[in-house]
GROMACS .gro file of C-alpha atoms in nm:
model
  133
    1UNK     CA    1  23.946   3.853   5.058
    2UNK     CA    2  23.629   3.643   5.068
    3UNK     CA    3  23.697   3.437   5.382
    4UNK     CA    4  23.745   3.544   5.742
    5UNK     CA    5  24.057   3.452   5.934
    6UNK     CA    6  24.066   3.401   6.311
    7UNK     CA    7  24.288   3.706   6.348
    8UNK     CA    8  24.046   3.930   6.153
    9UNK     CA    9  23.750   3.800   6.357
   10UNK     CA   10  23.937   3.865   6.682
   11UNK     CA   11  24.006   4.223   6.571
   12UNK     CA   12  23.642   4.267   6.465
   13UNK     CA   13  23.519   4.130   6.799
   14UNK     CA   14  23.742   4.377   6.989
   15UNK     CA   15  23.615   4.668   6.776
   16UNK     CA   16  23.253   4.564   6.831
   17UNK     CA   17  23.312   4.539   7.207
   18UNK     CA   18  23.471   4.887   7.213
   19UNK     CA   19  23.182   5.037   7.014
   20UNK     CA   20  22.921   4.877   7.241
   21UNK     CA   21  23.104   4.995   7.553
   22UNK     CA   22  23.094   5.353   7.420
   23UNK     CA   23  22.724   5.314   7.349
   24UNK     CA   24  22.660   5.171   7.695
   25UNK     CA   25  22.833   5.471   7.855
   26UNK     CA   26  22.680   5.740   7.631
   27UNK     CA   27  22.329   5.617   7.550
   28UNK     CA   28  22.228   5.328   7.770
   29UNK     CA   29  22.252   5.356   8.144
   30UNK     CA   30  22.230   5.046   8.355
   31UNK     CA   31  22.333   4.777   8.106
   32UNK     CA   32  22.652   4.592   8.020
   33UNK     CA   33  22.725   4.456   7.672
   34UNK     CA   34  22.954   4.159   7.610
   35UNK     CA   35  23.046   4.034   7.262
   36UNK     CA   36  23.075   3.661   7.321
   37UNK     CA   37  23.132   3.358   7.099
   38UNK     CA   38  23.163   3.365   6.721
   39UNK     CA   39  23.069   3.109   6.457
   40UNK     CA   40  23.191   3.156   6.103
   41UNK     CA   41  23.207   2.983   5.768
   42UNK     CA   42  23.386   3.143   5.480
   43UNK     CA   43  23.286   3.508   5.457
   44UNK     CA   44  22.995   3.494   5.704
   45UNK     CA   45  23.029   3.534   6.081
   46UNK     CA   46  22.776   3.537   6.365
   47UNK     CA   47  22.864   3.688   6.703
   48UNK     CA   48  22.669   3.628   7.021
   49UNK     CA   49  22.610   3.950   7.219
   50UNK     CA   50  22.498   3.933   7.581
   51UNK     CA   51  22.322   4.227   7.745
   52UNK     CA   52  22.302   4.233   8.125
   53UNK     CA   53  22.100   4.479   8.330
   54UNK     CA   54  22.287   4.627   8.626
   55UNK     CA   55  22.208   4.426   8.937
   56UNK     CA   56  22.087   4.121   8.741
   57UNK     CA   57  22.260   3.785   8.781
   58UNK     CA   58  22.411   3.592   8.493
   59UNK     CA   59  22.316   3.228   8.433
   60UNK     CA   60  22.660   3.123   8.565
   61UNK     CA   61  22.604   3.317   8.890
   62UNK     CA   62  22.259   3.163   8.943
   63UNK     CA   63  22.395   2.814   8.874
   64UNK     CA   64  22.686   2.876   9.115
   65UNK     CA   65  22.446   2.939   9.402
   66UNK     CA   66  22.270   2.606   9.342
   67UNK     CA   67  22.579   2.395   9.275
   68UNK     CA   68  22.784   2.543   9.561
   69UNK     CA   69  22.515   2.433   9.807
   70UNK     CA   70  22.500   2.083   9.656
   71UNK     CA   71  22.880   2.052   9.655
   72UNK     CA   72  22.921   2.212  10.000
   73UNK     CA   73  23.144   2.493   9.871
   74UNK     CA   74  23.187   2.834  10.033
   75UNK     CA   75  23.140   3.108   9.772
   76UNK     CA   76  23.260   3.381  10.009
   77UNK     CA   77  23.595   3.211  10.069
   78UNK     CA   78  23.904   3.359   9.899
   79UNK     CA   79  24.189   3.117   9.823
   80UNK     CA   80  24.546   3.250   9.811
   81UNK     CA   81  24.748   3.058   9.556
   82UNK     CA   82  25.107   3.075   9.429
   83UNK     CA   83  25.189   2.911   9.097
   84UNK     CA   84  25.517   2.747   8.990
   85UNK     CA   85  25.661   3.092   8.903
   86UNK     CA   86  25.577   3.230   9.250
   87UNK     CA   87  25.302   3.450   9.104
   88UNK     CA   88  25.032   3.525   9.361
   89UNK     CA   89  24.660   3.481   9.293
   90UNK     CA   90  24.356   3.550   9.516
   91UNK     CA   91  24.086   3.323   9.376
   92UNK     CA   92  23.713   3.339   9.448
   93UNK     CA   93  23.428   3.137   9.297
   94UNK     CA   94  23.217   3.350   9.064
   95UNK     CA   95  23.028   3.108   8.839
   96UNK     CA   96  22.937   2.756   8.730
   97UNK     CA   97  22.894   2.633   8.372
   98UNK     CA   98  22.646   2.346   8.358
   99UNK     CA   99  22.757   2.227   8.014
  100UNK     CA  100  23.130   2.218   8.098
  101UNK     CA  101  23.179   1.864   8.226
  102UNK     CA  102  23.555   1.865   8.296
  103UNK     CA  103  23.603   2.220   8.430
  104UNK     CA  104  23.267   2.368   8.529
  105UNK     CA  105  23.374   2.604   8.810
  106UNK     CA  106  23.470   2.964   8.726
  107UNK     CA  107  23.703   3.152   8.959
  108UNK     CA  108  23.821   3.510   8.940
  109UNK     CA  109  24.161   3.636   9.046
  110UNK     CA  110  24.074   3.934   9.267
  111UNK     CA  111  24.416   4.090   9.198
  112UNK     CA  112  24.398   4.094   8.815
  113UNK     CA  113  24.027   4.042   8.741
  114UNK     CA  114  24.102   3.747   8.510
  115UNK     CA  115  23.880   3.440   8.513
  116UNK     CA  116  23.997   3.078   8.520
  117UNK     CA  117  23.830   2.735   8.514
  118UNK     CA  118  23.856   2.464   8.781
  119UNK     CA  119  23.769   2.096   8.800
  120UNK     CA  120  23.538   1.960   9.071
  121UNK     CA  121  23.843   1.829   9.259
  122UNK     CA  122  24.020   2.166   9.254
  123UNK     CA  123  23.705   2.349   9.364
  124UNK     CA  124  23.661   2.111   9.659
  125UNK     CA  125  24.027   2.147   9.762
  126UNK     CA  126  24.013   2.525   9.759
  127UNK     CA  127  23.657   2.614   9.861
  128UNK     CA  128  23.504   2.330  10.064
  129UNK     CA  129  23.341   2.434  10.391
  130UNK     CA  130  23.570   2.389  10.688
  131UNK     CA  131  23.439   2.126  10.929
  132UNK     CA  132  23.440   2.269  11.280
  133UNK     CA  133  23.461   2.039  11.580
   0.00000   0.00000   0.00000
């Protein structure tokens, strides 16, 4: 085999993440590793690895603080949501991606820990400050 497949790269990414997590627990204290995006052509692949010091903010978290103020959104608010299958979610804003034009807001389901993307309209509907009279 001289070319990577998406399945092989996904497996490799998972193995790299597992190895880095072991290293972060055994050797490095106070950092988190995250194997991120992958570019590949033929038999060559490049993975992006992010390293975050404990207590440091990610770019998405810093951008959320700025954009939430500009958009008048409450980052401490938790939105309860039921989907079409009656599955319950407890969503909270956790990040903002400046380059994502259609769905820049990142929310996390506090029940499962999964992250999802929202449009500006959805973010305003769920997290806009309540006007008090």
